[in-house]
Every structure is written in C-alpha cells, then in structure tokens.
mmCIF file of C-alpha atoms in Angstrom:
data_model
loop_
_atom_site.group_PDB
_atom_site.id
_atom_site.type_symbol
_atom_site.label_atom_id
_atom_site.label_comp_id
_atom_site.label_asym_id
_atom_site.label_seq_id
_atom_site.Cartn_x
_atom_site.Cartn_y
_atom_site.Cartn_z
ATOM 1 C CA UNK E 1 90.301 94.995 102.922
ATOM 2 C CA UNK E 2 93.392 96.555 105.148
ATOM 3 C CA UNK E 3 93.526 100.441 105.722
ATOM 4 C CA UNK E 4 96.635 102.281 105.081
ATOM 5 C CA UNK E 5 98.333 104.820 107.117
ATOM 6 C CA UNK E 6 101.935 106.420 107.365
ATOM 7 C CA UNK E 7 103.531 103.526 108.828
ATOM 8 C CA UNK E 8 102.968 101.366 106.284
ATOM 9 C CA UNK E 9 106.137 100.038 104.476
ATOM 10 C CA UNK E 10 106.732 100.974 100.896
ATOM 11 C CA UNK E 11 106.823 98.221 98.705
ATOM 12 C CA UNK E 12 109.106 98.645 95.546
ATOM 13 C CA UNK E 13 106.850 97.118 92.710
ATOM 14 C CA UNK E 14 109.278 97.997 89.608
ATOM 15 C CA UNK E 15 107.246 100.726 88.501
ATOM 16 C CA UNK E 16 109.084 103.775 87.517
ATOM 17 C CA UNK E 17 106.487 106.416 88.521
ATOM 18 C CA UNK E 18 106.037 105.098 92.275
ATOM 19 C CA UNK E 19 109.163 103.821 92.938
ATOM 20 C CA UNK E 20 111.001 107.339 92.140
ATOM 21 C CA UNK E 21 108.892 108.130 94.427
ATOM 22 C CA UNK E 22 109.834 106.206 97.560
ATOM 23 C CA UNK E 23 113.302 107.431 96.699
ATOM 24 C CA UNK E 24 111.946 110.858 96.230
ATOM 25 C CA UNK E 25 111.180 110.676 99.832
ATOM 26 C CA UNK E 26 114.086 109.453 101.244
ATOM 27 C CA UNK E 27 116.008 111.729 99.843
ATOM 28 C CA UNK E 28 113.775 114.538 101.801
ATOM 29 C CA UNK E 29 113.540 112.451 105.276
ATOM 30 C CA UNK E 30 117.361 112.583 104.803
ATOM 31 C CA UNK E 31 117.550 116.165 104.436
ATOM 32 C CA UNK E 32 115.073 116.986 107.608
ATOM 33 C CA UNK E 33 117.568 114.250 109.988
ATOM 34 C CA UNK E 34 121.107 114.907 108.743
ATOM 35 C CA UNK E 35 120.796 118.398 107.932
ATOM 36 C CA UNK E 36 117.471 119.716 110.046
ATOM 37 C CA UNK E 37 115.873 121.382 106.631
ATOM 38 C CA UNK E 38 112.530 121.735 107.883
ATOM 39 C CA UNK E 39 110.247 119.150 105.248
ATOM 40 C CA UNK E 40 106.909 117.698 105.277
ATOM 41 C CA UNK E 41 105.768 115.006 103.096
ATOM 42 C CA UNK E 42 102.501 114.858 101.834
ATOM 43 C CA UNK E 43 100.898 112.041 99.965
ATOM 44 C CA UNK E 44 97.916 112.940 98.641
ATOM 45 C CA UNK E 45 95.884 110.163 97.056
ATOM 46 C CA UNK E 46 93.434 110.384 93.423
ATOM 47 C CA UNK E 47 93.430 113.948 92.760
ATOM 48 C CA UNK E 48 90.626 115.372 90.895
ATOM 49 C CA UNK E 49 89.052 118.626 90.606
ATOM 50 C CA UNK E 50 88.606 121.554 87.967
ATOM 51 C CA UNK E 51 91.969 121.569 85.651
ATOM 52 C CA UNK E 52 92.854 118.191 87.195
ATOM 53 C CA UNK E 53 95.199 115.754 85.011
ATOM 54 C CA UNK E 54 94.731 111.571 84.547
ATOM 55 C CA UNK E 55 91.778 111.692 87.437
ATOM 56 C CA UNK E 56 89.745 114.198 85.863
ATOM 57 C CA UNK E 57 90.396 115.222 82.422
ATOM 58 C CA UNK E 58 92.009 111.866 81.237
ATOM 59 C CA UNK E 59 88.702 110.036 82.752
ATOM 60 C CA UNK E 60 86.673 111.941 81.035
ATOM 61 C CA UNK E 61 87.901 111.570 77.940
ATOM 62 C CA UNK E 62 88.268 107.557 78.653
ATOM 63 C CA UNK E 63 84.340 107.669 79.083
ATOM 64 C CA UNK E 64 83.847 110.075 75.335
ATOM 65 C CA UNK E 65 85.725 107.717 73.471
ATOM 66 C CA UNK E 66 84.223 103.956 74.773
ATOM 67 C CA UNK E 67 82.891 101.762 77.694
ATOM 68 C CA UNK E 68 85.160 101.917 80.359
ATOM 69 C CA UNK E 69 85.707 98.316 81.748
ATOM 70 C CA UNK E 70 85.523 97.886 85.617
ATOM 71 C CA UNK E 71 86.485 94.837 87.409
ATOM 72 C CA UNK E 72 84.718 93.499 90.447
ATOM 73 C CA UNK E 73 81.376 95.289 88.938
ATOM 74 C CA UNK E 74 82.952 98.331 90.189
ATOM 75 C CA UNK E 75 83.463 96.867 94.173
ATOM 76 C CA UNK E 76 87.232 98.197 94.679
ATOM 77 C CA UNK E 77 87.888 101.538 96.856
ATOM 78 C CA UNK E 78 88.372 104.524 95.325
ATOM 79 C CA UNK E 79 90.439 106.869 97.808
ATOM 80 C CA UNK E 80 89.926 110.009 95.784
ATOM 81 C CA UNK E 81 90.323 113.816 96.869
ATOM 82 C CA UNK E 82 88.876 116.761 95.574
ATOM 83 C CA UNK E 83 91.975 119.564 94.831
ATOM 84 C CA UNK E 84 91.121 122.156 96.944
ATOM 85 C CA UNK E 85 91.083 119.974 99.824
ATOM 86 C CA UNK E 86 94.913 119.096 98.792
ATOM 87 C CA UNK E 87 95.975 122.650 98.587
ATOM 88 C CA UNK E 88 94.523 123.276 102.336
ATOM 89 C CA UNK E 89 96.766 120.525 103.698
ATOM 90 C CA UNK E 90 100.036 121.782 102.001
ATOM 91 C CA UNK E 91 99.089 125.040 103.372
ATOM 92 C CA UNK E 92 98.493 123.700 106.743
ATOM 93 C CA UNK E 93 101.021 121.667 106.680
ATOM 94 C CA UNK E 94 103.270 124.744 105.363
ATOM 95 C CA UNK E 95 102.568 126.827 108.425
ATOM 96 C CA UNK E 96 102.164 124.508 111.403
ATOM 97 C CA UNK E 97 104.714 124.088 114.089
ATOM 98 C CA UNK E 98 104.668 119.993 114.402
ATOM 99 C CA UNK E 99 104.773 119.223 110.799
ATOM 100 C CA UNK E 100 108.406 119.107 110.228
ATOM 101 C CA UNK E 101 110.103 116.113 109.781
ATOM 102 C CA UNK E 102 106.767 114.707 109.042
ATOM 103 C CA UNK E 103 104.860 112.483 106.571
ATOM 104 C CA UNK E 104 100.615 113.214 105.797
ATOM 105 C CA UNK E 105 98.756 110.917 103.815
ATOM 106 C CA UNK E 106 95.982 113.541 102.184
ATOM 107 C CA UNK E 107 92.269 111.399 101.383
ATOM 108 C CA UNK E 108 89.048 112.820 100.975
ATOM 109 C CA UNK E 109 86.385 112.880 104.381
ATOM 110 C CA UNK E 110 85.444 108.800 103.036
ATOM 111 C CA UNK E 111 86.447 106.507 100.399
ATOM 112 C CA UNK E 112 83.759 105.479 98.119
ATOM 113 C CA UNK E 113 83.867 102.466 95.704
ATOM 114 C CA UNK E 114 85.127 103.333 91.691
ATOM 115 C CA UNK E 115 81.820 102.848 90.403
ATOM 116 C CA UNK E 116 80.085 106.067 92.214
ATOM 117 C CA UNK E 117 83.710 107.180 91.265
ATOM 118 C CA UNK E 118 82.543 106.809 87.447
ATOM 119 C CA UNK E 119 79.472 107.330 87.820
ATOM 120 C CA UNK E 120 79.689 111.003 88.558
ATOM 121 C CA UNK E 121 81.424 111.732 84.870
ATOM 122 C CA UNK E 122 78.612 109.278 83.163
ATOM 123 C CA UNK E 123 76.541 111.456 84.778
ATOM 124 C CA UNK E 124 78.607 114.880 83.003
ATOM 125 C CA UNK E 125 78.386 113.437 79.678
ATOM 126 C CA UNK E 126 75.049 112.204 80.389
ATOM 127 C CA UNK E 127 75.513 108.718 78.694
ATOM 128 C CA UNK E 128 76.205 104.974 80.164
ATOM 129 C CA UNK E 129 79.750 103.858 79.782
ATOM 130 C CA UNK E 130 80.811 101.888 82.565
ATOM 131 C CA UNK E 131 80.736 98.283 81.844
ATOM 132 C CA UNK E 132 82.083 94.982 84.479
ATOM 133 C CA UNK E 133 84.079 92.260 83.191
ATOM 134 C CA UNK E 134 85.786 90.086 85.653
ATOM 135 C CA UNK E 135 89.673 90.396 85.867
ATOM 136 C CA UNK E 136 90.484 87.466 83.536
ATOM 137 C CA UNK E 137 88.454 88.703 80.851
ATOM 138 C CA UNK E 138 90.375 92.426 81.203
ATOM 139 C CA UNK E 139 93.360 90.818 81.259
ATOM 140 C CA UNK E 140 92.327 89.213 77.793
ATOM 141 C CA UNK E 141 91.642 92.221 76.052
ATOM 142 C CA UNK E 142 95.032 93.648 77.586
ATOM 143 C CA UNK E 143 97.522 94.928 75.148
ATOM 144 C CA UNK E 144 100.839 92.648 75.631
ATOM 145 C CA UNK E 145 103.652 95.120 75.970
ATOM 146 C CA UNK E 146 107.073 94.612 73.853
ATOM 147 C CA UNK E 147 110.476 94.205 75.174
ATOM 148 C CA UNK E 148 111.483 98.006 74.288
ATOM 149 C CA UNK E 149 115.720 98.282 72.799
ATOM 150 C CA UNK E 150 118.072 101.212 74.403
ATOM 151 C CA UNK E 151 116.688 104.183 76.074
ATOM 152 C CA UNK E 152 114.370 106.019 73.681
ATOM 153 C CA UNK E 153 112.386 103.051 72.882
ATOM 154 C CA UNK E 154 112.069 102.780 76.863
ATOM 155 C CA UNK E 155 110.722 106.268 76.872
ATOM 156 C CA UNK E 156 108.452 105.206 74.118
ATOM 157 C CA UNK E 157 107.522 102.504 75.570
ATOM 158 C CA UNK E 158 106.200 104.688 79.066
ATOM 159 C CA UNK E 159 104.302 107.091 76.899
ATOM 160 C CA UNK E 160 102.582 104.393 75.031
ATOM 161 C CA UNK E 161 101.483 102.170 78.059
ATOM 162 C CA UNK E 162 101.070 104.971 80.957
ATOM 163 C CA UNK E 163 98.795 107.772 80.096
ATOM 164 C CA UNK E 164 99.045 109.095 83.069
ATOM 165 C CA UNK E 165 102.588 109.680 83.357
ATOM 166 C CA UNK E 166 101.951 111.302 79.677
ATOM 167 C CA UNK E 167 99.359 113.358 81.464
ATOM 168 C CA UNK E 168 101.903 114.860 83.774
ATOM 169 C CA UNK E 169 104.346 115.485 81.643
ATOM 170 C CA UNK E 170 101.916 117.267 78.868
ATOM 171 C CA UNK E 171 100.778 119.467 82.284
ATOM 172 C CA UNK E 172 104.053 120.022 83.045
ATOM 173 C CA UNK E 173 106.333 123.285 81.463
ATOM 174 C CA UNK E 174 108.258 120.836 79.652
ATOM 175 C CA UNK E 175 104.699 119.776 77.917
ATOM 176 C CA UNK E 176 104.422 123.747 77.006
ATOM 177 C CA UNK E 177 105.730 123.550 73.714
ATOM 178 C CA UNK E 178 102.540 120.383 72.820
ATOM 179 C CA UNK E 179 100.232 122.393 74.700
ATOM 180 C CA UNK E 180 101.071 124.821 72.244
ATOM 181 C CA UNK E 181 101.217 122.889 69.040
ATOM 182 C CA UNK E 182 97.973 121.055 69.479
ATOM 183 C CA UNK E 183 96.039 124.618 69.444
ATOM 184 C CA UNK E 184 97.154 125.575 66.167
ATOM 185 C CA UNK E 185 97.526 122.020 64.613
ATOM 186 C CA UNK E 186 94.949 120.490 62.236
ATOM 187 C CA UNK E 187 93.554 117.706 63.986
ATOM 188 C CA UNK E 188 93.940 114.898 61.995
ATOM 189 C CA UNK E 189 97.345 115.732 61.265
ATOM 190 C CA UNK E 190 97.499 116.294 65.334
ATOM 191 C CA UNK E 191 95.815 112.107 65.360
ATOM 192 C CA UNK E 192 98.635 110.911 62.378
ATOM 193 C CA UNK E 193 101.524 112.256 64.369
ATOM 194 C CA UNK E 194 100.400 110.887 67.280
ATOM 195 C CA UNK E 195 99.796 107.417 65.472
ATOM 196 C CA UNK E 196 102.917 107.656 64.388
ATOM 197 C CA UNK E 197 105.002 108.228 67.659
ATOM 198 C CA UNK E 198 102.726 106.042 70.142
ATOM 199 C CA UNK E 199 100.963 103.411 67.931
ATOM 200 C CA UNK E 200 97.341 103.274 67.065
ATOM 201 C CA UNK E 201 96.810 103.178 70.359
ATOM 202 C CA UNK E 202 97.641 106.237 71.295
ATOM 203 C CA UNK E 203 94.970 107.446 73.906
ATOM 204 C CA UNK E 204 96.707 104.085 75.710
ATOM 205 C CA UNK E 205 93.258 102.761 76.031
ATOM 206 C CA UNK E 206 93.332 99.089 74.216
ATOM 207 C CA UNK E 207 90.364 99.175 72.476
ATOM 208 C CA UNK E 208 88.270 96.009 71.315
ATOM 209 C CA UNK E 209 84.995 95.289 69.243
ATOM 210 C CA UNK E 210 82.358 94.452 72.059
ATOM 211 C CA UNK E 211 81.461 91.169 72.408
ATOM 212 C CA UNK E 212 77.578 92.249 72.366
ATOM 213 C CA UNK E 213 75.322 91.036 69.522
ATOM 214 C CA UNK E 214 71.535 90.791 68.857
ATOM 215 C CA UNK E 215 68.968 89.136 66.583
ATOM 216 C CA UNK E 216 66.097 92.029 66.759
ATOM 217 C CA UNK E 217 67.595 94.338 64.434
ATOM 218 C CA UNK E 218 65.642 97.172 66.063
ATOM 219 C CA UNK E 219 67.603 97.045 69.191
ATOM 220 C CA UNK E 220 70.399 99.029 68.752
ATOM 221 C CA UNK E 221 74.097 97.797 69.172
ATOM 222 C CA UNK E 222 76.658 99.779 71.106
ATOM 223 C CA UNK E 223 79.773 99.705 68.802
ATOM 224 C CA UNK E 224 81.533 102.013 70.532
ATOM 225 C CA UNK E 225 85.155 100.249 71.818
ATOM 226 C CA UNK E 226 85.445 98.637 74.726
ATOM 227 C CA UNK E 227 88.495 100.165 77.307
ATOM 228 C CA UNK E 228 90.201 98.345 79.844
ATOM 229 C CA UNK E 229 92.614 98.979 82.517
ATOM 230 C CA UNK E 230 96.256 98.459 82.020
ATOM 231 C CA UNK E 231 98.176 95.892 84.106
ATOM 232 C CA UNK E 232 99.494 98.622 86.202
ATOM 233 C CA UNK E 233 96.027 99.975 86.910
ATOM 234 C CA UNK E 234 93.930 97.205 87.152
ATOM 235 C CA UNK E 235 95.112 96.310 90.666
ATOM 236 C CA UNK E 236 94.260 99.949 92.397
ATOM 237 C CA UNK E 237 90.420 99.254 90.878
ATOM 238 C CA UNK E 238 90.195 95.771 92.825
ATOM 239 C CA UNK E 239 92.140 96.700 95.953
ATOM 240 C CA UNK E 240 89.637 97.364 99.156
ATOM 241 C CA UNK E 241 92.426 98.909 100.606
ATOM 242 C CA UNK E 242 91.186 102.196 102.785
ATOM 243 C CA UNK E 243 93.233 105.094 103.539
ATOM 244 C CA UNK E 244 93.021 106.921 106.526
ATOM 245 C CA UNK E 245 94.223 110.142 107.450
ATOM 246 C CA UNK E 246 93.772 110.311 111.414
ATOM 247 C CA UNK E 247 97.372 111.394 111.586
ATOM 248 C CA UNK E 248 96.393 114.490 109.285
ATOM 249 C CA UNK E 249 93.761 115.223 111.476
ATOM 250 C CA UNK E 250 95.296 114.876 115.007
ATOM 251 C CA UNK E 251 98.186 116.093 113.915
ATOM 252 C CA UNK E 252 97.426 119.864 112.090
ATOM 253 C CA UNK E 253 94.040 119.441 112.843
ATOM 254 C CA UNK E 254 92.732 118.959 109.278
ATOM 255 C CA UNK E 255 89.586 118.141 108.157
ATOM 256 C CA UNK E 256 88.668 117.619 104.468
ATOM 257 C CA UNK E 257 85.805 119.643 103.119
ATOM 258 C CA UNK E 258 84.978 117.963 99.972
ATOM 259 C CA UNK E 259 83.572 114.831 99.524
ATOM 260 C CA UNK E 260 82.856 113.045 96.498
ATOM 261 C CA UNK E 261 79.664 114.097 96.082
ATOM 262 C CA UNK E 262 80.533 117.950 96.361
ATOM 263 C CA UNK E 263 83.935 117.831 94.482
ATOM 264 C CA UNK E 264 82.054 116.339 91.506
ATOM 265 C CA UNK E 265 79.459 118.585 91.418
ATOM 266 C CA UNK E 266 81.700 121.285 91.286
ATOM 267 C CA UNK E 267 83.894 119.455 88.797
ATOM 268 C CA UNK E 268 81.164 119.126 86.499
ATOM 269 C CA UNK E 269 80.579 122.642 85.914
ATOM 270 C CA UNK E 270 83.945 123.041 85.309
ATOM 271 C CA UNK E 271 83.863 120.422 82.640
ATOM 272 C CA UNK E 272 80.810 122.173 81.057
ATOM 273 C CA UNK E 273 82.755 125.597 80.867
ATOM 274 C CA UNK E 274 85.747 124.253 79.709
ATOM 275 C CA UNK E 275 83.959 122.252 76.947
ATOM 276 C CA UNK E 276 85.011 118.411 77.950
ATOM 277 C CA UNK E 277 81.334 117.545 78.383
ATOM 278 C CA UNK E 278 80.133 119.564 74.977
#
C-alpha cells in the first residue's frame, strides 16, 4: 500500500537479475561523481508494447497454453508502461540539461491492478484464462526448486525457473543463433530438445490438472493446465505498492502518453499481425 519513488533504498533480495542491478547502478553513480561522465539512470517499470519480451509476448503465450493463476483475485498493482512511452524518457532524458547525475523511475500515466493487466490479452485471444487462488494454494502447486551442483547446473537452474531472464537473453544477440534455429527446426524436435535441456517444464510454467470436476456430463470441463506464479513472481502480483514518477515529470517535464488502455489496444494489433493471437 506504500508508493515508491527514487529515494527509496534498494533492498538486496538474493536474486541475481535485480541485484546485478543495484550494482549495475552503482557502478554508473560512481562514474558521474568520481569521474563527472555525464549518466542518467532510468528505471523503467513492466514494459510492454509491440515486440515486447516476458510482459508481452511471454504473457501471451502463458494465457495460449493454460489458466493463468492470480493471487488476491487479481487485487495487486500492476505498474506497467507501454514502450514508446519508455523510449521518450531516454530521449528526454538523453538531451536535457538537469538529468545528469540523475536517477528516473519511468511508469505509465496510472497503475492499474494485474487483473485489467490480464484482462487486455484474454481479451486478444478472445478466451477466459485468468483464474484466483489464494497465495497458499499457488504456493502448493509451486514447483520446489533443486539445490543445483557447480556452475552450469546454476545456469540451468536460472533458465529453468526464470523465463524471463530466458526471455532476455533469447532477445538478446547472444540469443541470435536460437532465434535462428527455431525457424528452420521441426517443432517437435524444437519441444524434445528443449525437454531435454530445461525439464518438462520448459515454458517454466508448473503446470497442474485443475482441481474442477462435474456430475452433468454436458457441462464441459476445462482441462487445460493450470499456471502459477513462481516464488520470485508471486510477490510483485500481491504487492499494492504504487510507483510514482513526479520526479520524471518536474524534473524533464515528462508526461506519459500511453495508458493501459491505449498501449493494449495498440499491442493487440500487433499481436494479430505478428500471429501470437492466430
């Protein structure tokens, strides 16, 4: 129920991805006091958009392949931002004379809640898939994670259980070579191999057979699996927490043009063209 600004103190939580991070920056900040390289730091929040990564493409295909589970019947703050509205405040930030030395959080105009969030790509497929459960019974249905031995099954062990680091790195130029690959590779030999290197569970989705059941055997069943959010992801969909960007306003004088409502729309004809809503 807080809101978060710049001056909030980062919190190491023994993630990789965000704690890399918070090094990340202090390696810049260090740079911009010691040495006076002009930086700015911006921290944009969910990106999505046309050609977007985990917050557009990845959630899409998380609502093909099952019923997305969402705790909190869907309550926590989503503090998404549409991609063109990113790219305007790395450009402002780029030209203006007080951003130096500086640190932007980037939001959309107004946080919404995760279930208009989802809502927006049931409505591109143009089929139900959001489901609630509370947190105990996603944390049931969690896959446990293994201890992983040496450094590749570490690595391993990140590609299996974070998707969205997997994402990145597939969208990445050191992804090309995949990118590639899975063009011109039969797809079930494309499914086997990646079976084989990430576990059955290779979409990192934990999958289970729903719970539902009925005695009329004209009502029909939905089989399809059930999907939960990892334990590194289930906190972000029950955290209130706002972000506000007054600082990106008073500061360059920003103001986001895109809010959810208009990012999606224009997100879902990308979807269409591209053939992720087929």
């Amino acid at each position: 129920g807080k809101t978060l600004n710049e001056d909030a103190p980062r919190q190491r939580t023994g993630d990789v991805y965000t704690d890399t991070k918070i090094d990340a920056e202090s390696v810049v900040s260090e740079a911009h006091q010691q040495h006076g390289l002009p930086t700015v730091i911006l921290q944009p929040t969910a990106v999505y958009g046309p050609f977007g990564g985990w917050w557009m493409t990845g959630q899409i295909n998380r609502l093909r392949q099952g019923r997305f589970a969402l705790p909190a019947e869907g309550r926590g703050t989503c503090n998404a931002v549409y991609v063109d509205d990113v790219v305007d405040a790395c450009i402002a930030a780029a030209v203006h004379d007080l951003a130096p030395g500086q640190t932007f959080l980037v939001s959309g105009p107004n946080p919404v809640t995760w279930n208009e969030y989802y809502e927006h790509i049931e409505g591109m497929l143009g089929r139900d898939s959001i489901i609630h459960l509370s947190d105990d019974e996603i944390r049931a249905r969690q896959v446990k994670p293994k201890q992983p031995k040496g450094l590749i099954g570490w690595g391993l062990q990140v590609l299996r259980e974070r998707p969205d680091i997997r994402q990145r790195i597939v969208n990445s130029w050191i992804g090309l070579p995949y990118r590639v690959a899975s063009k011109v590779t039969p797809k079930r030999l494309l499914r086997a191999t990646k079976r084989s290197v990430l576990g059955n569970n290779y979409e990192g989705m934990p999958t289970e057979t729903p719970a539902t059941s009925t005695a009329d055997a004209n009502v029909p069943v939905d089989d399809r699996p059930i999907i939960v959010p990892d334990a590194h992801s289930l906190p972000q969909f029950t955290s209130t927490t706002r972000v506000v960007i007054d600082k990106l306003k008073d500061v360059l004088g920003f103001e986001p043009q895109y809010d959810l409502d208009r990012g999606m729309a224009l997100s879902a004809k990308w979807a269409k063209w591209a053939g992720l809503t087929d």
